Coordinates of C-alpha atoms in Angstrom, one line a residue:
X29 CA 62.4 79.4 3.6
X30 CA 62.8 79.9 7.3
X31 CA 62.2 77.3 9.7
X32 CA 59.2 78.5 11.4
X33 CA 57.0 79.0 7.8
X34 CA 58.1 75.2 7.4
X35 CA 54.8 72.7 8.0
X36 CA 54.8 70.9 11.5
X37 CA 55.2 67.4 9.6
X38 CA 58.2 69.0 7.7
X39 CA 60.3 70.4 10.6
X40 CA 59.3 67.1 12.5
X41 CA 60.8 65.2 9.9
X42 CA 64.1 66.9 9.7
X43 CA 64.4 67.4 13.3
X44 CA 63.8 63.0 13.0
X45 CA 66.5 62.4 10.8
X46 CA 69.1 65.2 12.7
X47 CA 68.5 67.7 9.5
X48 CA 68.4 69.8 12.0
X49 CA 68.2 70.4 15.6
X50 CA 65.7 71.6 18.0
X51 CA 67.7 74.6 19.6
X52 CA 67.4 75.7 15.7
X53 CA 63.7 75.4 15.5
X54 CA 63.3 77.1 18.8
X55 CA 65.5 79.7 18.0
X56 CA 63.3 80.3 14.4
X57 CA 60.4 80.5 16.4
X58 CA 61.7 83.2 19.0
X59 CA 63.0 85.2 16.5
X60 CA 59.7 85.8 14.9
X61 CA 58.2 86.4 18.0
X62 CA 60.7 89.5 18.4
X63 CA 59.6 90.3 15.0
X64 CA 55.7 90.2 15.1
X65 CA 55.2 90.3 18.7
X66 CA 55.3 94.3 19.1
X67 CA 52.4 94.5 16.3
X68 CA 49.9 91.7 17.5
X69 CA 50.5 91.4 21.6
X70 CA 49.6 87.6 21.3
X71 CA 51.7 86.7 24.4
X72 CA 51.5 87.6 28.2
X73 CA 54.5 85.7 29.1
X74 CA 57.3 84.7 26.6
X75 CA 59.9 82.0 28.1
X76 CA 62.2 82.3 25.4
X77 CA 65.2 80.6 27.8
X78 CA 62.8 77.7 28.8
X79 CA 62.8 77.2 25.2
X80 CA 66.1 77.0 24.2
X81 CA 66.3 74.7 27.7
X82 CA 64.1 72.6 26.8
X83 CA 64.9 72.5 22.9
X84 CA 68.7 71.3 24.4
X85 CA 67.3 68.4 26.0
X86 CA 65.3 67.5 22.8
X87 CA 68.4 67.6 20.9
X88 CA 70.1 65.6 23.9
X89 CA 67.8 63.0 23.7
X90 CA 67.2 62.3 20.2
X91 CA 71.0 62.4 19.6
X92 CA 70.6 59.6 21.9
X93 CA 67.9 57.9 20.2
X94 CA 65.6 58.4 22.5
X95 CA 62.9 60.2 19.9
X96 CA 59.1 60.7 21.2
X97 CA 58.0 61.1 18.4
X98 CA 56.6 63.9 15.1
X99 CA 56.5 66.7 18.1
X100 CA 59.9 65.9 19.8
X101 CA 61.2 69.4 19.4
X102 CA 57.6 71.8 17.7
X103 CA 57.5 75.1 19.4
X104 CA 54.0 75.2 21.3
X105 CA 52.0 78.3 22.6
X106 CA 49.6 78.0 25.5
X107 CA 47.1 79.7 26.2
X108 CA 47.1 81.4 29.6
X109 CA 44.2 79.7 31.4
X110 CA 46.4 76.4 31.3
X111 CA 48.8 75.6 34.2
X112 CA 52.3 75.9 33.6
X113 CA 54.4 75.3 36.7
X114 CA 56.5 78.0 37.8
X115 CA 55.5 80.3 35.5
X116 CA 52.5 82.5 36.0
X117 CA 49.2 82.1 34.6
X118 CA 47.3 85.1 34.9
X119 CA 43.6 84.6 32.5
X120 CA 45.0 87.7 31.1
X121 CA 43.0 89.2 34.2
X122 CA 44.3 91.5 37.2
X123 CA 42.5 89.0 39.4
X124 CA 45.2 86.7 38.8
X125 CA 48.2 88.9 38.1
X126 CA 50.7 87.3 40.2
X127 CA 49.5 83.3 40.1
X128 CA 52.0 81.1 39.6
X129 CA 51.2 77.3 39.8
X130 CA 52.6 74.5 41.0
X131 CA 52.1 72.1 38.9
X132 CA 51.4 71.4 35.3
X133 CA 47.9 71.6 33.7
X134 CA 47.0 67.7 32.2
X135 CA 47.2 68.8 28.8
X136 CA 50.4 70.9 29.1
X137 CA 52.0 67.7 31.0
X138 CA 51.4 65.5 28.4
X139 CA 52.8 67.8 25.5
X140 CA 55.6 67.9 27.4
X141 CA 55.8 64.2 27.7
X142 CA 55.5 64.6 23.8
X143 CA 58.8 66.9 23.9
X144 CA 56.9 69.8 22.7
X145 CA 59.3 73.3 23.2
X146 CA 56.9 75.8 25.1
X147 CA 57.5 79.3 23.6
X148 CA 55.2 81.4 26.0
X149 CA 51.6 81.8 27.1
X150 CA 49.1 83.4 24.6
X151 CA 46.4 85.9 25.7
X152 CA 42.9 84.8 26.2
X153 CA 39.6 87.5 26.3
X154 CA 40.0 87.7 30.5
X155 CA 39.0 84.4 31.7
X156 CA 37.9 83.4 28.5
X157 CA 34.5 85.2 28.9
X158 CA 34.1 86.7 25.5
X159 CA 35.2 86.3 21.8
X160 CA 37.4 89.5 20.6
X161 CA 40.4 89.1 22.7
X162 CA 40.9 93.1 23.0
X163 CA 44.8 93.1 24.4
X164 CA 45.6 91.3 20.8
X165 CA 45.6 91.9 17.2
X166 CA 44.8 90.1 13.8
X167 CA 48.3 88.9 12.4
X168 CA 46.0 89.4 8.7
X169 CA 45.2 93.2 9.9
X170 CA 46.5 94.2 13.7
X171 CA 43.8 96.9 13.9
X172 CA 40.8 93.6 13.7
X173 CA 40.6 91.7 16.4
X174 CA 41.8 87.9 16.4
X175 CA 38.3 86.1 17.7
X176 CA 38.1 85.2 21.1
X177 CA 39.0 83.8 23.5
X178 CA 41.8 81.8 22.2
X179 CA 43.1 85.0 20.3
X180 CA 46.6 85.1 21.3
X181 CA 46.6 81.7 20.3
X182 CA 45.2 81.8 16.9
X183 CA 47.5 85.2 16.0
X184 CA 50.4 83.5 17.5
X185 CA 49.8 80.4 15.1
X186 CA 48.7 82.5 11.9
X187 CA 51.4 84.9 12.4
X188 CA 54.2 81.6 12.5
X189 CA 55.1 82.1 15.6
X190 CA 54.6 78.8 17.1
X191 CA 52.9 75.7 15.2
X192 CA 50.7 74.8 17.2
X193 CA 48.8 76.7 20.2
X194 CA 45.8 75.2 22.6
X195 CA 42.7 76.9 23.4
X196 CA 39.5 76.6 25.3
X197 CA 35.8 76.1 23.9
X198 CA 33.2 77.6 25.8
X199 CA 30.9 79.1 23.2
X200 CA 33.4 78.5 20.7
X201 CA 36.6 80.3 21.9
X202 CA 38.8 77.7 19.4
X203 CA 37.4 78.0 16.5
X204 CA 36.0 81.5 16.2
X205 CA 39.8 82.5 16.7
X206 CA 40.7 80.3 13.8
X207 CA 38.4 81.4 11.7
X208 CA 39.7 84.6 11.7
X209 CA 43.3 84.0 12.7
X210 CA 43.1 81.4 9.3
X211 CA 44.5 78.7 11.2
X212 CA 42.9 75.1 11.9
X213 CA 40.7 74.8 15.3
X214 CA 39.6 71.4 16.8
X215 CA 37.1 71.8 19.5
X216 CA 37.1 68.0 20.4
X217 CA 33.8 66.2 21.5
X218 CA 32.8 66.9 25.9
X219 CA 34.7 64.5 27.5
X220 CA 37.7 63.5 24.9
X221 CA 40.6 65.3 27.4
X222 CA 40.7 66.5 30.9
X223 CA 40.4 70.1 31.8
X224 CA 42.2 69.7 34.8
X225 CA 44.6 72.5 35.8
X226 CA 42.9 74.7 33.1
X227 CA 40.8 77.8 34.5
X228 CA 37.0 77.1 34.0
X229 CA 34.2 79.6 32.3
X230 CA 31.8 77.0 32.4
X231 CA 32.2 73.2 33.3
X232 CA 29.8 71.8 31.8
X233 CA 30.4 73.9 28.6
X234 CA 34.1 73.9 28.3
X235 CA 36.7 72.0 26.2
X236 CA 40.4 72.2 25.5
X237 CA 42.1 71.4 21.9
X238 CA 44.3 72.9 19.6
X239 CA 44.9 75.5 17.0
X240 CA 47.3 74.8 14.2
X241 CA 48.5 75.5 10.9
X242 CA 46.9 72.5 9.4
X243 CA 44.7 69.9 10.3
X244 CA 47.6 66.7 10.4
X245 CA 48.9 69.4 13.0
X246 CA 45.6 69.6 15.0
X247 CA 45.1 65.6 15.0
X248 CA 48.8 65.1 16.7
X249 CA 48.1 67.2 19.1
X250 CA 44.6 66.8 20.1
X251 CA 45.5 62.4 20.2
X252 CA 48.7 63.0 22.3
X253 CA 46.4 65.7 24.8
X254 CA 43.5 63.4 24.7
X255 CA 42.2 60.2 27.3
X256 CA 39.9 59.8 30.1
X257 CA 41.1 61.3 34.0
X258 CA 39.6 60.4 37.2
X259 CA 40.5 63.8 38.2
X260 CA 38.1 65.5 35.6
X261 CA 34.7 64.0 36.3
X262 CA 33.2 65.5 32.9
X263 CA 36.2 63.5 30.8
X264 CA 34.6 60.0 29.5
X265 CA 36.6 56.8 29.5
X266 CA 36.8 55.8 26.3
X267 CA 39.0 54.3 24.0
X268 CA 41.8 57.1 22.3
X269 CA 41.6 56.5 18.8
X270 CA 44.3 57.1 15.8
X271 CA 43.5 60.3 14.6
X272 CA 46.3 60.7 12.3
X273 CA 47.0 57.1 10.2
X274 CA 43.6 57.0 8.4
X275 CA 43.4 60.9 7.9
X276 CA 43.7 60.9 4.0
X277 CA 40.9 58.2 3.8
X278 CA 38.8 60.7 1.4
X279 CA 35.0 61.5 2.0
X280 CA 33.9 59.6 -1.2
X281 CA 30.5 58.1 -0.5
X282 CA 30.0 60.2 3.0
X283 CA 26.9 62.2 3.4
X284 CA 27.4 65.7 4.5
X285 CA 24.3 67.8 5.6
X286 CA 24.1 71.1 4.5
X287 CA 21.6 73.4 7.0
X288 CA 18.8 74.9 5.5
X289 CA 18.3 77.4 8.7
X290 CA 20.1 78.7 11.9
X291 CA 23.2 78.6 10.1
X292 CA 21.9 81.0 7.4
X293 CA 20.5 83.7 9.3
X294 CA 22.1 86.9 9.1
X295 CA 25.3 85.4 7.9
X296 CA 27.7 87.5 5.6
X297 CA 27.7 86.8 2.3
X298 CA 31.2 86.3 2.2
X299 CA 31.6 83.4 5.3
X300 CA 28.1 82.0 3.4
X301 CA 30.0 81.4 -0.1
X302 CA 32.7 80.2 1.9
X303 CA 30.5 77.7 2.8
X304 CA 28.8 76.8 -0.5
X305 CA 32.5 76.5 -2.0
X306 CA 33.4 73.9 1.1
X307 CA 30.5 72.0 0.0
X308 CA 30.8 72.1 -3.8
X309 CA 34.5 70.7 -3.2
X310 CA 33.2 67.7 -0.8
X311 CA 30.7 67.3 -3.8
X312 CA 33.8 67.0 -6.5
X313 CA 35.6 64.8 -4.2
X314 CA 32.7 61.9 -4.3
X315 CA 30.4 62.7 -1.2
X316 CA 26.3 63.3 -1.1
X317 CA 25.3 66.6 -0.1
X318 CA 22.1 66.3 1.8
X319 CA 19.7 69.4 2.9
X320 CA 18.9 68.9 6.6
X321 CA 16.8 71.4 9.0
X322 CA 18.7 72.4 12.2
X323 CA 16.2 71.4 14.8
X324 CA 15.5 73.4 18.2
X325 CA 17.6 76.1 16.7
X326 CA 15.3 79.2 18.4
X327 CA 16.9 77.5 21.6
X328 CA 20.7 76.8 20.7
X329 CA 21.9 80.6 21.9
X330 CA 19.3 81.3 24.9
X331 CA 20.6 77.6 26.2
X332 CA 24.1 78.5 25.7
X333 CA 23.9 81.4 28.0
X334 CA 21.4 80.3 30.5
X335 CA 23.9 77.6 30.9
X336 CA 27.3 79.4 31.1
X337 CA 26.4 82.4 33.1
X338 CA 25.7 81.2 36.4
X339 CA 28.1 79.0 35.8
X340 CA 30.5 81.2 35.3
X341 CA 29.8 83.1 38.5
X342 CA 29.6 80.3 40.5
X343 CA 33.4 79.5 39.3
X344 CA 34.2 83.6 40.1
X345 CA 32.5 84.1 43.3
X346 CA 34.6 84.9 45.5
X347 CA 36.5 87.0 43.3
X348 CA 32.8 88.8 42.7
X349 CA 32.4 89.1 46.1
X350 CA 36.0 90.5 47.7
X351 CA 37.8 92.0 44.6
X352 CA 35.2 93.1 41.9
X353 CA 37.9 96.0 40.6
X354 CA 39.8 93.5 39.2
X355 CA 37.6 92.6 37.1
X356 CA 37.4 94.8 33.3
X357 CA 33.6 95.9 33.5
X358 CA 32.6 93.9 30.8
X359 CA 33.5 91.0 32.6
X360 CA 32.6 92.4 36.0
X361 CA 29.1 92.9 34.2
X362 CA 28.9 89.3 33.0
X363 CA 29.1 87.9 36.3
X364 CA 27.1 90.1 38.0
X365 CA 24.6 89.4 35.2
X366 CA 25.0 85.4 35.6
X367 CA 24.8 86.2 39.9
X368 CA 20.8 87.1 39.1
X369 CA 20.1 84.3 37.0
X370 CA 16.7 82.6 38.9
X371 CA 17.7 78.7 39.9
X372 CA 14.9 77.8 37.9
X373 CA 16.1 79.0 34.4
X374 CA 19.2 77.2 35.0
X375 CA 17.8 73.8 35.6
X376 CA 15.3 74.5 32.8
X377 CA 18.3 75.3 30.9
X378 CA 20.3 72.7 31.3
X379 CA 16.4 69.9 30.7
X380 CA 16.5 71.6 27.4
X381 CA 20.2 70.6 26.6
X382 CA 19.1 67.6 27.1
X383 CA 16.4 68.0 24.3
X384 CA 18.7 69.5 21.9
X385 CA 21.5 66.7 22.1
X386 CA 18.8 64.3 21.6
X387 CA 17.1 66.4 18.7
X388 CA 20.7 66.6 16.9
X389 CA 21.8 62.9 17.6
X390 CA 18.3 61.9 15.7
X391 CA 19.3 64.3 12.9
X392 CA 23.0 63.0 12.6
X393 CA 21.1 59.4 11.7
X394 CA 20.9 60.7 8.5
X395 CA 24.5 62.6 7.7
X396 CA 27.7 61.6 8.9
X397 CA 28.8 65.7 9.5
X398 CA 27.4 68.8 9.2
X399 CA 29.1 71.7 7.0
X400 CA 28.7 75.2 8.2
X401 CA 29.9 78.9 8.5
X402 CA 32.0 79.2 11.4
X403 CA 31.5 82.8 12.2
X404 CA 29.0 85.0 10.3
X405 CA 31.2 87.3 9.4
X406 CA 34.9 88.6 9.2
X407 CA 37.0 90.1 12.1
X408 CA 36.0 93.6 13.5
X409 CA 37.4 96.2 14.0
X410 CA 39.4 96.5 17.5
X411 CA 38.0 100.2 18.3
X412 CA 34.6 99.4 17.1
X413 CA 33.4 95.1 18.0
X414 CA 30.2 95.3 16.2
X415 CA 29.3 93.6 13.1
X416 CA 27.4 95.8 11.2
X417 CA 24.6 94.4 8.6
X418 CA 23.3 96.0 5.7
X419 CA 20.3 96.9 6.8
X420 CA 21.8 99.2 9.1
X421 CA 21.1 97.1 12.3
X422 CA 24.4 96.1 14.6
X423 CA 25.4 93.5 16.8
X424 CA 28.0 92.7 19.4
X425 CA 31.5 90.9 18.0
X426 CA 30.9 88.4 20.8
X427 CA 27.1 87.8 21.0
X428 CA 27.5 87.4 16.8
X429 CA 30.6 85.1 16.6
X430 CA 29.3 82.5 19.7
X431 CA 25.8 81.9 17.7
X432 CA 27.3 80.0 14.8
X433 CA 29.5 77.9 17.4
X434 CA 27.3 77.2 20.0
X435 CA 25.8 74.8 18.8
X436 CA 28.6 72.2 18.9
X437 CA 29.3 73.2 22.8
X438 CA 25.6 72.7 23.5
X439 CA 25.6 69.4 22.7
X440 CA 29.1 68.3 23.1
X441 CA 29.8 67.4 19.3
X442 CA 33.0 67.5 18.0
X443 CA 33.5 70.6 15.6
X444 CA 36.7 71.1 13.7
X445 CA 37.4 74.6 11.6
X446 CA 39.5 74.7 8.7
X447 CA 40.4 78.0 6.4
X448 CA 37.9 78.3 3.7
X449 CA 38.3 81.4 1.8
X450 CA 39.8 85.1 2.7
X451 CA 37.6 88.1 1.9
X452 CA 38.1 90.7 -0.7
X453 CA 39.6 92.9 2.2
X454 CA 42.2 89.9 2.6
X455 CA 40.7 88.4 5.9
X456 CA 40.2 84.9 6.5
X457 CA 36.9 83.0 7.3
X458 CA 36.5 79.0 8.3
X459 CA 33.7 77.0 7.6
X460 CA 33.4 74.3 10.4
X461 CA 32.8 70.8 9.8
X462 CA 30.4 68.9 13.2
X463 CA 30.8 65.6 13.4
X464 CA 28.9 62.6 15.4
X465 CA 30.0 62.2 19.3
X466 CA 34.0 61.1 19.8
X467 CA 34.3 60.8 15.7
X468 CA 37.1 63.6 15.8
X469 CA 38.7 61.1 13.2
X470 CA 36.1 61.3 10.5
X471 CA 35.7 65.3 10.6
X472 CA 39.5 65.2 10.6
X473 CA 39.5 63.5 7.3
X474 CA 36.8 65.6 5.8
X475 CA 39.0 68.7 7.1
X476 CA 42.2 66.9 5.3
X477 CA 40.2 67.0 2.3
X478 CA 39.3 70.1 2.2
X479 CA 42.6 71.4 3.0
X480 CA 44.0 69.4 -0.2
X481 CA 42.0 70.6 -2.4
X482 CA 42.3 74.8 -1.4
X483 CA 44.8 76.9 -1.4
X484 CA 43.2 79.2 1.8
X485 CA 44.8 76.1 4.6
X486 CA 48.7 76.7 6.5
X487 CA 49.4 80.4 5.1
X488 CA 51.4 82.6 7.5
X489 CA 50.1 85.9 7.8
X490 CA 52.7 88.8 6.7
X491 CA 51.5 90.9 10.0
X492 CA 51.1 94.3 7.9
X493 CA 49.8 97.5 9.9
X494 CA 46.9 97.2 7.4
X495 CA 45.1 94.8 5.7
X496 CA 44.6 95.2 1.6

C-alpha cells in the first residue's frame, strides 16, 4: 500500500517514530497528483518544490527532536481563497489572476506552525459563490461535478492526493463537497477560527474548516486552525477545546433528533436511506432517536440568500463596478442580482436570523444533535447541473445542494458530514450530523461512531473516466 492511501494517524505515526520520512510522504503525495490531476483539475497552483522544501525541514527537525506533533510532515491542500504568501491566490476567478499575497492567511499560518507540507491550492466555484465547482471533476466519476465551492478540495482529498484540504462554508461549500467527494467535512460553529486573510462571500455567513479522509483527521486540523483573533471581529473568545482525546467516547445514552420536515422534502431516496441507515446504527450503538419538527423552516433558504447576496456585493464592489468582464456571468449575475437587493430586506433578513437561531437553540433543549441528509441528492452531471426529480420538475445543482446545508450557516451551528452510503451508480452521499453552539467535540464523536461502524468512511476514489 502506498503512502498516500495510508490513514493520516498511520503516516503520522511512522513519520513519529522515523519509519519513514517526510520528503517520502511528500513525494507519495506529488506523484498521485501527476497521476489523477489531468482527469479531475482539482488544483490551480501545484508547489510541488515548496513541498519537498518544506518536507526537508520536517525531516530536519524531527531528526532533531524537535516533533510538532501527529501533522509534522501530512501533505495539506488549500483552497484558493486562503492566503498563501508568495504564491498566488487567484478565487479561481480572472479578477484575481495575478494576486499574490504577502502574507499568510491565519489558518494557513497556523498549519504551518503544525509542520503541515503544502501540496498546492485547490479550486473553489469563483469566489466561492456557488456549489458545483465547474473547472473540476468527481475523483468517483470526473464527468459529475465535485460539490461546491470547496470542490478542488474534496476531489483532491477523495482522490488521495493530499489528507487533508480546508474549505469555506457559506451555504455549505464544506460539506456539500464532501458529500459528494466521500470525504469528511467539518463546518465548525460562527466564531470557532478566524477568517482573516481568507477571501469573503459573506461575513456574516462564512466559515473556514477542513475536509479529510476521516473524521480523527478533521478534529486535528480544525483544533490546531481553531481560537479567538482580535483581527476577525466575528471570531468569539472562547476556550479551544480537545477535539481529539475524548473522540471515541460512544453516543450511548445521547439523544439524536431525527427531522420530521425540511430535511425530507424532495430529498432523493437514496441520500434519504442514507439517512435512515446513519440513524438505525446510532440506534444499535445505545442512543435515543427522538422525532423533532424543524421550526421556521419556510424561512431557512429565503434568509440564507437575503443574507449573502448583498453581502456578497458589498465585498465585490468595486470589482462590479470597474471590471465586470472578469467576472464568469453566473457570477457577474449574482452580484448584480445582490446590488438590487432593497436595504430593507436585508435588515429584515438578517431580524429573522435572529428568530431562527433562537427557534433552533429552543429545539436543541431537547436533542443533543440533529441527523440529516447532507445534500438531497448525488453529484450532477458537469454538462447538465440540474437535479432532476421524478416528477419531471428540475432544479439548479446549486440552489438544490445549499437547502439541506443552510441551515447550519443560518444559525451558526456546528455541522460535521461524514460518508454514509454510495449509490447504486457508485457515488457517494454524507449524512450531516448539527450539533449545539461550539460542541464540535460531541458531533465529532457521534461522526467517529458512525465511521466505526460503516464501511462507506476513508476510501480513495480510483479516479475512473466513468463511474459503474
Amino acid at each position: 500500500m502506498e503512502l498516500y492511501e495510508l490513514p493520516l494517524i498511520e503516516v503520522a505515526e511512522k513519520i513519529r517514530t522515523k519509519e519513514v520520512s517526510p520528503v517520502e510522504v511528500a513525494e507519495s503525495s506529488l506523484a498521485r497528483l501527476e497521476e489523477v490531476e489531468p482527469l479531475l483539475t482539482a488544483f490551480v497552483t501545484t508547489t510541488p518544490e515548496l513541498a519537498l522544501e518544506q518536507a526537508k525541514a520536517a525531516e530536519k527537525e524531527i531528526a532533531d527532536g524537535k516533533y510538532r506533533g501527529p501533522l509534522h510532515g501530512i501533505p495539506l491542500g488549500v483552497k484558493d481563497l486562503y492566503d498563501t504568501a508568495g504564491i498566488r491566490t487567484t478565487s479561481s476567478s480572472a479578477q484575481r489572476a495575478d494576486y499574490v499575497p504577502d502574507a499568510d492567511s491565519v489558518s494557513v499560518a497556523k498549519l504551518y506552525d503544525a509542520g503541515m507540507v503544502l501540496v498546492g491550492k485547490t479550486h473553489t466555484h469563483e469566489f466561492a459563490y456557488g456549489a458545483t465547482t465547474p473547472t473540476t471533476g468527481n475523483p468517483w466519476a470526473p464527468d459529475r461535478t465535485p460539490g461546491g465551492s470547496s470542490g478542488g478540495s474534496g476531489a483532491a482529498v477523495a482522490a488521495g492526493v493530499v489528507h487533508v484540504a480546508l474549505g469555506s462554508d457559506t451555504g455549505g461549500s464544506i460539506r456539500i463537497p464532501a458529500a459528494l467527494c466521500g470525504t469528511v467535512g467539518l463546518k465548525p460553529t460562527y466564531g470557532r477560527a478566524s477568517r482573516v486573510g481568507v477571501a469573503s462571500l459573506s461575513w456574516s455567513l462564512d466559515h473556514v474548516g477542513p475536509l479529510s479522509r476521516n473524521v480523527t483527521d478533521a478534529a486535528l486540523v480544525m483544533q490546531a486552525m481553531s481560537g479567538y483573533d482580535r483581527r476577525d471581529p466575528g471570531t468569539a473568545n472562547v476556550a479551544v477545546p480537545d477535539m481529539v482525546s475524548g473522540i471515541d467516547a460512544g453516543v450511548a445514552g445521547k439523544k439524536i433528533g431525527i427531522p420530521v420536515n425540511y430535511y425530507t422534502d424532495r430529498v432523493a431516496p437514496e441520500a434519504a436511506e442514507a439517512a435512515k441507515v446513519a440513524a438505525a446504527t446510532f440506534e444499535k450503538l445505545g442512543a435515543q432517536l427522538v422525532e423533532v419538527e424543524i421550526p421556521m423552516a419556510e424561512h431557512i433558504v429565503p434568509t440564507e440568500w437575503a443574507i449573502m447576496m448583498p453581502e456578497a456585493t458589498a465585498y465585490h464592489m468595486d470589482y462590479l463596478r470597474n471590471s465586470p468582464e472578469k467576472f464568469t456571468d453566473e457570477v457577474r449575475t449574482l452580484l448584480e442580482v445582490g446590488a438590487a437587493e432593497p436595504a430593507v430586506d436585508y435588515v429584515n433578513a438578517m431580524r429573522l436570523r435572529t428568530l431562527i437561531q433562537a427557534a433552533w437553540n429552543e429545539m436543541f433543549t431537547g436533542i443533543d444533535v440533529l441527523l440529516a441528509p447532507t445534500v438531497v441528492a448525488p453529484a450532477t452531471l458537469r454538462s447538465d447541473p440540474f437535479v432532476r426529480w421524478e416528477d419531471g420538475t428540475v432544479e439548479a445543482a446549486t440552489a438544490a445542494y445549499v437547502r439541506l446545508s443552510a441551515p447550519a450557516n443560518v444559525t451558526g451551528l456546528p455541522s460535521l458530514s461524514v460518508p454514509a452510503a454510495f449509490t447504486a451508480d457508485g457515488l457517494p452521499l454524507g449524512v450531516q450530523i448539527l450539533g449545539k453552539p461550539f460542541a464540535e467535540p460531541e458531533i465529532l464523536t457521534f461522526g467517529y461512531a458512525l465511521e466505526q461502524n460503516t464501511d462507506t468512511v476513508g476510501r480513495i476514489a480510483p479516479v475512473l473516466e466513468k463511474v459503474g
